[in-house]
PDB file of C-alpha atoms in Angstrom:
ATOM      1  CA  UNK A   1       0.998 -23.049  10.164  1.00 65.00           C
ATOM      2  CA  UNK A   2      -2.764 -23.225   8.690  1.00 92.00           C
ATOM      3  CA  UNK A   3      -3.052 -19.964   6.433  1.00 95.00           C
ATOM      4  CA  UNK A   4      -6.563 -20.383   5.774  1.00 96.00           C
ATOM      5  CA  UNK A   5      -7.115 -20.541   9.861  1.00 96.00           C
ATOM      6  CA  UNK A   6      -5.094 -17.558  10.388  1.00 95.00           C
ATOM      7  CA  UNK A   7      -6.254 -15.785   7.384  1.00 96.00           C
ATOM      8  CA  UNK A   8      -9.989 -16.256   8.629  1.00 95.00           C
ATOM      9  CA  UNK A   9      -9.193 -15.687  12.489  1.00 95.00           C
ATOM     10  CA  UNK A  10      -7.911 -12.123  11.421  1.00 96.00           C
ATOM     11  CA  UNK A  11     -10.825 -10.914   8.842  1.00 96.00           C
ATOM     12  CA  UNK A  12     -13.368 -12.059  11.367  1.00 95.00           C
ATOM     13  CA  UNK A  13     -11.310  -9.453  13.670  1.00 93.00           C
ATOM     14  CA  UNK A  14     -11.574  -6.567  10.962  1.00 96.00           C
ATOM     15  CA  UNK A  15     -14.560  -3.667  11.175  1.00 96.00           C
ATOM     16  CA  UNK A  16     -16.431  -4.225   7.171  1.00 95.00           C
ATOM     17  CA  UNK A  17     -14.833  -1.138   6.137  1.00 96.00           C
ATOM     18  CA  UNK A  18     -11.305  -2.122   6.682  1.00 98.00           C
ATOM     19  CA  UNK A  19      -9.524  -3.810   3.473  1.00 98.00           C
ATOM     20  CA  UNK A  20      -6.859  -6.528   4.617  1.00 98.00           C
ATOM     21  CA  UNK A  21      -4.134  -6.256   2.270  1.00 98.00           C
ATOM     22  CA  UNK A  22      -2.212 -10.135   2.733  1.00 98.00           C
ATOM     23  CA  UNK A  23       1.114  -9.281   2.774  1.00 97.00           C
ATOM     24  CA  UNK A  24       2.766 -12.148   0.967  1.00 95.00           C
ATOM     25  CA  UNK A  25       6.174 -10.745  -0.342  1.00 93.00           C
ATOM     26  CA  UNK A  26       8.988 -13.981  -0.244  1.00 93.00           C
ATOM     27  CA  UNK A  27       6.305 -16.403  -0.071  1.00 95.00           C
ATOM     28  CA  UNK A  28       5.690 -19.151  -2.402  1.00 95.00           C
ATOM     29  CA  UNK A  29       2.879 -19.114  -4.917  1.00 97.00           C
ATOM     30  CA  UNK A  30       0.895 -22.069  -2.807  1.00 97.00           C
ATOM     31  CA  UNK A  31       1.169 -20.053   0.222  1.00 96.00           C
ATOM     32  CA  UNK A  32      -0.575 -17.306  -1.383  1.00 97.00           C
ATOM     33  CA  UNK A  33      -3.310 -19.613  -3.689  1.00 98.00           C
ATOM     34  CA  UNK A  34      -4.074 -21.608   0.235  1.00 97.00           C
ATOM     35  CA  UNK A  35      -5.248 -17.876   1.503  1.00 97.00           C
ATOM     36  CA  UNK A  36      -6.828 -17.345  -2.298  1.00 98.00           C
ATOM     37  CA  UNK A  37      -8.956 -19.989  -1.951  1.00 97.00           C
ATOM     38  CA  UNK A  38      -9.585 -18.563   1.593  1.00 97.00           C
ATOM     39  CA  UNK A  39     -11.516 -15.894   0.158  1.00 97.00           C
ATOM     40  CA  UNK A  40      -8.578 -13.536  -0.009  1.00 98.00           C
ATOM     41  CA  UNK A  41      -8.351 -11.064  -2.827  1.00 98.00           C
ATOM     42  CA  UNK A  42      -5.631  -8.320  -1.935  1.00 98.00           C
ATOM     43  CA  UNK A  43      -2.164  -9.219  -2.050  1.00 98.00           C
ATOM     44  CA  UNK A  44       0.878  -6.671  -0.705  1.00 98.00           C
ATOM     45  CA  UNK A  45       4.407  -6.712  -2.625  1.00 97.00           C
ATOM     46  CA  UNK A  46       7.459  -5.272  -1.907  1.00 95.00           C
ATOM     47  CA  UNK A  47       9.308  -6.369  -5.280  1.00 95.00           C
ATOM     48  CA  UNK A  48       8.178  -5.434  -8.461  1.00 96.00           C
ATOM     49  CA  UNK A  49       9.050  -8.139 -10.102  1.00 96.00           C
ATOM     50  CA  UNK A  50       8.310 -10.799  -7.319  1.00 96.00           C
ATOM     51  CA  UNK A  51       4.834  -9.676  -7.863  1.00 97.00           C
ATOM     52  CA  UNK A  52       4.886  -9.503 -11.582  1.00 97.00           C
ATOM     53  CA  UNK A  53       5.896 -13.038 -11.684  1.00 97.00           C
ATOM     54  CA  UNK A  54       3.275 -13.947  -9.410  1.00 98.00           C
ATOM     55  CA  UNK A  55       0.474 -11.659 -11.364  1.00 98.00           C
ATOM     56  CA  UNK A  56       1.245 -13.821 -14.498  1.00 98.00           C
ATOM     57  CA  UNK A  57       0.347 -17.260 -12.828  1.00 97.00           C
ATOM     58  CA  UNK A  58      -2.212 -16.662 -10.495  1.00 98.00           C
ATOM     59  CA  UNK A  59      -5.872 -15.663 -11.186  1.00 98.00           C
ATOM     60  CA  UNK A  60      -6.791 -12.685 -13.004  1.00 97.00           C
ATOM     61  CA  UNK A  61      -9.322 -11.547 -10.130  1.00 98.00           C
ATOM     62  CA  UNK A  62      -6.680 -10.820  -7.752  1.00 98.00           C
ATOM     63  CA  UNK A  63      -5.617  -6.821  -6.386  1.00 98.00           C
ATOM     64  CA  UNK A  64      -2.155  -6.469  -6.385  1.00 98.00           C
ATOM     65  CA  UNK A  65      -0.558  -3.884  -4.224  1.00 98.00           C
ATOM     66  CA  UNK A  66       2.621  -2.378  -4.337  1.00 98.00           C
ATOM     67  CA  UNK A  67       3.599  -1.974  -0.657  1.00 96.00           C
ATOM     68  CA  UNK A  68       7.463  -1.017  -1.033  1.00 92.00           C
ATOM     69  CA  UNK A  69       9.965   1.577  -2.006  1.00 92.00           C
ATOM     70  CA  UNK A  70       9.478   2.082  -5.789  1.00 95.00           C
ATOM     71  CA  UNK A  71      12.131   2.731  -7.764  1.00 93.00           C
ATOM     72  CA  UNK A  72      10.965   4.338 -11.034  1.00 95.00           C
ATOM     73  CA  UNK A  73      12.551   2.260 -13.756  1.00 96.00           C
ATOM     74  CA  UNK A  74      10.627  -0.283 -12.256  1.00 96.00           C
ATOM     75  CA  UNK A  75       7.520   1.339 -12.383  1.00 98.00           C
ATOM     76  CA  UNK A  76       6.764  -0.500 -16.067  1.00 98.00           C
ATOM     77  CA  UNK A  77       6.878  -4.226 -14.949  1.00 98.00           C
ATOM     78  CA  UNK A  78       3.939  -3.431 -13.377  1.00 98.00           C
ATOM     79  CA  UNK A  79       2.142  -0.519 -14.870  1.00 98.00           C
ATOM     80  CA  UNK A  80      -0.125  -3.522 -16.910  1.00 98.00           C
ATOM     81  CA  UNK A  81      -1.726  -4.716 -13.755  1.00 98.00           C
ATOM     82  CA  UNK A  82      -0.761  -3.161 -10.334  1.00 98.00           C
ATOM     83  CA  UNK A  83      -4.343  -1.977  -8.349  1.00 98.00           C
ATOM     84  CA  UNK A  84      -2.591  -0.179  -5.915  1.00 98.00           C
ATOM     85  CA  UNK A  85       0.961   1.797  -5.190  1.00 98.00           C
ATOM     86  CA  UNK A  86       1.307   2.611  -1.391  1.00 96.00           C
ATOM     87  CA  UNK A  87       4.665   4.055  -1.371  1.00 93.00           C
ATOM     88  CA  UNK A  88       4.440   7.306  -3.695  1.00 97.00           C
ATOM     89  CA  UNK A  89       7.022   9.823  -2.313  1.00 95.00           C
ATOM     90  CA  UNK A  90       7.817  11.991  -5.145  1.00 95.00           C
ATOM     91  CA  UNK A  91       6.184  14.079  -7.969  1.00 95.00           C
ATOM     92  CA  UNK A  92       9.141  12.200 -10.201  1.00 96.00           C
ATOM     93  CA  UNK A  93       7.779   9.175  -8.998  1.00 97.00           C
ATOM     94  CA  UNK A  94       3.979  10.270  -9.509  1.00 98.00           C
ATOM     95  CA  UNK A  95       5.005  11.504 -13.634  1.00 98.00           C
ATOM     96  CA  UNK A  96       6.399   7.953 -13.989  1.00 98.00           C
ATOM     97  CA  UNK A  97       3.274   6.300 -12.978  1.00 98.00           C
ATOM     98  CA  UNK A  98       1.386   8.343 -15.435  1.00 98.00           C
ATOM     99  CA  UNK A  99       3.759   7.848 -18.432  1.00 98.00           C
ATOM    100  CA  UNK A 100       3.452   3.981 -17.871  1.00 98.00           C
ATOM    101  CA  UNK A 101       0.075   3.848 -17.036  1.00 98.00           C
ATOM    102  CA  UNK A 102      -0.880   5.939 -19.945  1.00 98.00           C
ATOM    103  CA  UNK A 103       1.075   3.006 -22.266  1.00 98.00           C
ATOM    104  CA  UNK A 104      -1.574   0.599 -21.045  1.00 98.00           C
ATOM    105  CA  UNK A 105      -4.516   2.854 -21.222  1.00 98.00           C
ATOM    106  CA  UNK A 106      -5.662   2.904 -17.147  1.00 98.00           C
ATOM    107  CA  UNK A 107      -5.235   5.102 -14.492  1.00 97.00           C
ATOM    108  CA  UNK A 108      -3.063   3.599 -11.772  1.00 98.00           C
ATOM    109  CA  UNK A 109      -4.149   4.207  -7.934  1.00 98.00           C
ATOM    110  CA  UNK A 110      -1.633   5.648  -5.806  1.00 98.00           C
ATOM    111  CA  UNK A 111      -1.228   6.321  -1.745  1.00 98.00           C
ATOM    112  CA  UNK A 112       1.128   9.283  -0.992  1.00 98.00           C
ATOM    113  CA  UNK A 113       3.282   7.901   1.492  1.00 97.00           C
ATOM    114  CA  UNK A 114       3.494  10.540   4.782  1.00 96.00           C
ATOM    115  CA  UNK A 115       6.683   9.980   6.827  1.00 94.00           C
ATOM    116  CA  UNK A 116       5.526   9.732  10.063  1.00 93.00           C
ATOM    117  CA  UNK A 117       8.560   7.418  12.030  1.00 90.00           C
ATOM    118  CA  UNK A 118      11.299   9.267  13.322  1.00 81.00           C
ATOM    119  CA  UNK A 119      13.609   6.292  12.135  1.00 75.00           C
ATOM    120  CA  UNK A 120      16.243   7.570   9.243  1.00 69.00           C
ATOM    121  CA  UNK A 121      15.454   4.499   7.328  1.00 64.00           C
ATOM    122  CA  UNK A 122      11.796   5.014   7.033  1.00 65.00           C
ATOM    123  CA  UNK A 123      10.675   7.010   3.355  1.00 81.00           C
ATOM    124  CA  UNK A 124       8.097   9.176   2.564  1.00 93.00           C
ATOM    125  CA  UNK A 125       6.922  12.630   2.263  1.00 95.00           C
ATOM    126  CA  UNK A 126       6.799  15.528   4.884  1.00 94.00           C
ATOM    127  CA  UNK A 127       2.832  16.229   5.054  1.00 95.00           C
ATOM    128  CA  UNK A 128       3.662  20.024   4.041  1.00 96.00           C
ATOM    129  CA  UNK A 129       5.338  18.654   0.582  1.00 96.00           C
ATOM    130  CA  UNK A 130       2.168  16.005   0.363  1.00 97.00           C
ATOM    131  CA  UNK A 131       0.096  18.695   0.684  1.00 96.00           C
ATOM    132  CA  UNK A 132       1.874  21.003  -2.253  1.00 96.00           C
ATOM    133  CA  UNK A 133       1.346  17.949  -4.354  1.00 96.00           C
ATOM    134  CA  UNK A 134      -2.022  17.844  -3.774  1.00 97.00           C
ATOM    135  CA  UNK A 135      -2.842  21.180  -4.494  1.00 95.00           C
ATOM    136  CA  UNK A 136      -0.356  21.566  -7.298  1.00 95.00           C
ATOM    137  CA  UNK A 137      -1.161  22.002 -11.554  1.00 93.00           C
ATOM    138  CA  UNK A 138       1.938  19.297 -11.628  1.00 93.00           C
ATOM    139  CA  UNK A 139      -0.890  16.811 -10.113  1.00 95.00           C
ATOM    140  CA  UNK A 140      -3.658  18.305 -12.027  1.00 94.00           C
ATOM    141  CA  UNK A 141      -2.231  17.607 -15.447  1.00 95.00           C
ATOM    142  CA  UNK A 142      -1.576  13.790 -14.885  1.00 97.00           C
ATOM    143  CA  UNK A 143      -4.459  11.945 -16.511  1.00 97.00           C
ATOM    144  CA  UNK A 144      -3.327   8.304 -15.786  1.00 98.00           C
ATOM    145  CA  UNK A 145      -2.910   8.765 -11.676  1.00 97.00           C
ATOM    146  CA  UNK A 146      -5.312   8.973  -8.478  1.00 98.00           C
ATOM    147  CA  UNK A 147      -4.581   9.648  -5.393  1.00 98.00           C
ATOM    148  CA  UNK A 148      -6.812   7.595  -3.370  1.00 98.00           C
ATOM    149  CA  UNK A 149      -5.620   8.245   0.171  1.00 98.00           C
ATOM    150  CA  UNK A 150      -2.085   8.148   2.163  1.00 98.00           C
ATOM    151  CA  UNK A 151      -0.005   5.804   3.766  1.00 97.00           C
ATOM    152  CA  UNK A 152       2.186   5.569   6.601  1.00 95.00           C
ATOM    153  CA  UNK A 153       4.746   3.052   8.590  1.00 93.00           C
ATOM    154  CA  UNK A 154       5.031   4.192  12.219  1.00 93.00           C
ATOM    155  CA  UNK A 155       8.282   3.345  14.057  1.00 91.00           C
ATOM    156  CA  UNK A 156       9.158  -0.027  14.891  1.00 89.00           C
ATOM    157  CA  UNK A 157       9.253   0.269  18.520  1.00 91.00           C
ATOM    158  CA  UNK A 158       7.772  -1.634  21.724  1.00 92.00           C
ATOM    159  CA  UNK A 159       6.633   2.066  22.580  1.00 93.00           C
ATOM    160  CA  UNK A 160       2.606   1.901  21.553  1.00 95.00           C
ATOM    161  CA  UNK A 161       2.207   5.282  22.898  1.00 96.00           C
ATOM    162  CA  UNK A 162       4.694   6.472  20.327  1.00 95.00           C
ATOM    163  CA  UNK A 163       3.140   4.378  16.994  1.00 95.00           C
ATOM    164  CA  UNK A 164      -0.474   5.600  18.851  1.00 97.00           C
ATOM    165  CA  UNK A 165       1.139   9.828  18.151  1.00 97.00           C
ATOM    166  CA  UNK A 166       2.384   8.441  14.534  1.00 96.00           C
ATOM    167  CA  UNK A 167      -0.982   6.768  13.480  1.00 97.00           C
ATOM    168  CA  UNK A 168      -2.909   9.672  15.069  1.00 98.00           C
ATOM    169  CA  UNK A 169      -0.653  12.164  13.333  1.00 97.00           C
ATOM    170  CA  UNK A 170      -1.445  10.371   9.880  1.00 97.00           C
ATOM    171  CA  UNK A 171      -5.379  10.336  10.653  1.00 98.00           C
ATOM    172  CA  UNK A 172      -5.045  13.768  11.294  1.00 98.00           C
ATOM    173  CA  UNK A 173      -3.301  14.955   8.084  1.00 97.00           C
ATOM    174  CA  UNK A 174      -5.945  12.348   5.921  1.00 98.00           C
ATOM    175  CA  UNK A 175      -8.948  14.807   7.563  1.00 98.00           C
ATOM    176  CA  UNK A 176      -7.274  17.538   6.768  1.00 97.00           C
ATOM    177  CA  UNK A 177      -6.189  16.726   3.051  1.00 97.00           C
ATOM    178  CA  UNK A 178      -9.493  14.691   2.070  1.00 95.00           C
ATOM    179  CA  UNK A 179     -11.556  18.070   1.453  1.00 96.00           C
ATOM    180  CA  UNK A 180      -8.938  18.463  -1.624  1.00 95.00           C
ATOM    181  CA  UNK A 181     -10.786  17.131  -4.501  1.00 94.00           C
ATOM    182  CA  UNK A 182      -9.966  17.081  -8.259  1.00 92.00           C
ATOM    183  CA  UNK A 183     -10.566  14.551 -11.208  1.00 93.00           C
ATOM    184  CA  UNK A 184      -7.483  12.769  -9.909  1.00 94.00           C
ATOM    185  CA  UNK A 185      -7.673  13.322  -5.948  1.00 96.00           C
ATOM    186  CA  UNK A 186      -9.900  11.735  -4.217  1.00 97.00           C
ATOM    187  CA  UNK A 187      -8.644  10.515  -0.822  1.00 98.00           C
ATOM    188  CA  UNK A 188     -10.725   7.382   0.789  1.00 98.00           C
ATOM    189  CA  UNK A 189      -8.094   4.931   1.616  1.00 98.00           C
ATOM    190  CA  UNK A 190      -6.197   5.197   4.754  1.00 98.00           C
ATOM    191  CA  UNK A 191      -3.318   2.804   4.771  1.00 98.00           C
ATOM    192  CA  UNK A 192      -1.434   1.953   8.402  1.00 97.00           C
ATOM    193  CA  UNK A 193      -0.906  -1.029  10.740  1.00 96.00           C
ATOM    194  CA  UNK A 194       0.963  -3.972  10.014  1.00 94.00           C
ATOM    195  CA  UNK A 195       1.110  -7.407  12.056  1.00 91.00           C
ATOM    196  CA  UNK A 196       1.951  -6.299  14.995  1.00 91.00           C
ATOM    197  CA  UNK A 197      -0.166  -3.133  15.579  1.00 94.00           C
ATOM    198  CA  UNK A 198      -3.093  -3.300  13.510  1.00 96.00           C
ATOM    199  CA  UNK A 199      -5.575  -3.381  16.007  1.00 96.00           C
ATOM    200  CA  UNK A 200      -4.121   0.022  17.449  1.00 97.00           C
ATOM    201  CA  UNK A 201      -4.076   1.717  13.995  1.00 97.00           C
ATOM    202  CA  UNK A 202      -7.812   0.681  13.049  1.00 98.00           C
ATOM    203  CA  UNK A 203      -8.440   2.015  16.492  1.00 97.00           C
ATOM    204  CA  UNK A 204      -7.079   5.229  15.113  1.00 98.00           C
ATOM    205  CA  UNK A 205      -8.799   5.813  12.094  1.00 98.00           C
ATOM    206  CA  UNK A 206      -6.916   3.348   9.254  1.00 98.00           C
ATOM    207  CA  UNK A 207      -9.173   1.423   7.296  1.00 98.00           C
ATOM    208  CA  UNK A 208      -6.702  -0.273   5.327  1.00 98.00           C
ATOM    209  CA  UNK A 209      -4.323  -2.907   7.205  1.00 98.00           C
ATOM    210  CA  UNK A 210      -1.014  -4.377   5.652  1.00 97.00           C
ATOM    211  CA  UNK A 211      -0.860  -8.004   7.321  1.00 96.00           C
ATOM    212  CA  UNK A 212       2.180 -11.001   6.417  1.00 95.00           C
ATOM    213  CA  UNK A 213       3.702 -12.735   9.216  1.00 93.00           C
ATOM    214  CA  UNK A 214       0.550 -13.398  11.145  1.00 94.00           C
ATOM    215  CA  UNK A 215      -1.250 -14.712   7.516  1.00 96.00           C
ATOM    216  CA  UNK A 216       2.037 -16.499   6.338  1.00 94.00           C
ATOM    217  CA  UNK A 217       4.382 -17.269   9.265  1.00 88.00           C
ATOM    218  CA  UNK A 218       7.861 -15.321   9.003  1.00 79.00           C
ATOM    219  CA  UNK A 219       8.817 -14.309   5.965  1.00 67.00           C
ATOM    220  CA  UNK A 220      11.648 -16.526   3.807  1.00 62.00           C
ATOM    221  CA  UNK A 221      15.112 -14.630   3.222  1.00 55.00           C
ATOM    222  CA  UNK A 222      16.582 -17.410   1.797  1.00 47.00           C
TER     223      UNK A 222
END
């Protein structure tokens, strides 16, 4: 498996204003320094403290994104450095951020995460409670957040028609919600398509693609 030729295969795939976020959760640090020295910049996590330990010994220049579930006593391994939390589905969650982030004296992106699968298993916010959030004083008073866009994981089905309605849903609700503008809301970033169906969801408005298996190769549950 040559990382570097996948890694470049893909971006030379990618419209400029799509960010490729390399998703390199289980993988070994030389894995993730071959598509470094690729040119790549954005690395996706889905444990905190996998990517903390990675953060500490790998260049300084590097975006790390938080791509999982967050629990929120986790929140502080990675309040220091983190560029970017996708999965924000709670105002609990959202307070968290801010205390931690305020420690460190930064304000801490954040994606609210829309559910838009029909799957139990999948988290994330109904787009009626995102949108209280986003209008709310709760949001207004929390100094150390942004909310940069919204996030979504469609269903992991065969049925493209389906993820098509689930990516188009999510495009739908970032139009509506990006008029909503404060000091800390400011909605740009679109995050959905993974792997398998990236193409589809640039097609439908994402500009922000979470890629692993076809960067790395499957990933390692050892």
């Amino acid at each position: 498996m040559d990382i570097k030729e996948n890694l470049l295969n893909i971006k030379s795939q990618l419209p400029e204003h799509v960010t490729l976020i390399a998703v390199s959760k289980t993988k070994p640090i030389n894995d993730l320094m071959e598509a470094y020295n690729a040119g790549q910049r954005v690395f996706g996590e889905n444990k905190i403290q996998e990517m903390a330990d990675k953060w500490e010994k790998m260049p300084k220049d590097i975006q790390w994104h938080m791509i999982g579930h967050v629990q929120r006593n986790k929140v502080k391994y990675m309040a220091e450095f983190v560029d970017l939390i996708h999965g924000v589905d709670s105002v609990k969650l959202l307070k968290e951020i801010n205390k931690q982030a305020r420690k460190h004296n930064r304000a801490i992106n954040c994606l609210l995460q829309i559910k838009i699968a029909e799957e139990d298993n999948k988290f994330g916010l109904t787009h009626t409670d995102a949108k209280s959030i986003l209008v709310s004083k709760e949001l207004s008073e929390l100094e150390n957040i942004k909310i940069v866009g919204l996030m979504g994981m469609a269903t992991f089905t065969d049925d493209m028609a389906q993820v098509k309605n689930e990516f188009k849903f999510l495009k739908s609700k970032f139009d509506e919600f990006k008029i909503i503008k404060s000091d800390n809301c400011d909605l740009k970033a679109i995050s959905m398509g993974m792997s398998g169906d990236y193409h589809l969801a640039i097609d439908c408005g994402s500009n922000m693609v979470r890629i692993g298996s076809s960067i790395f190769g499957a990933r390692n549950y050892d």
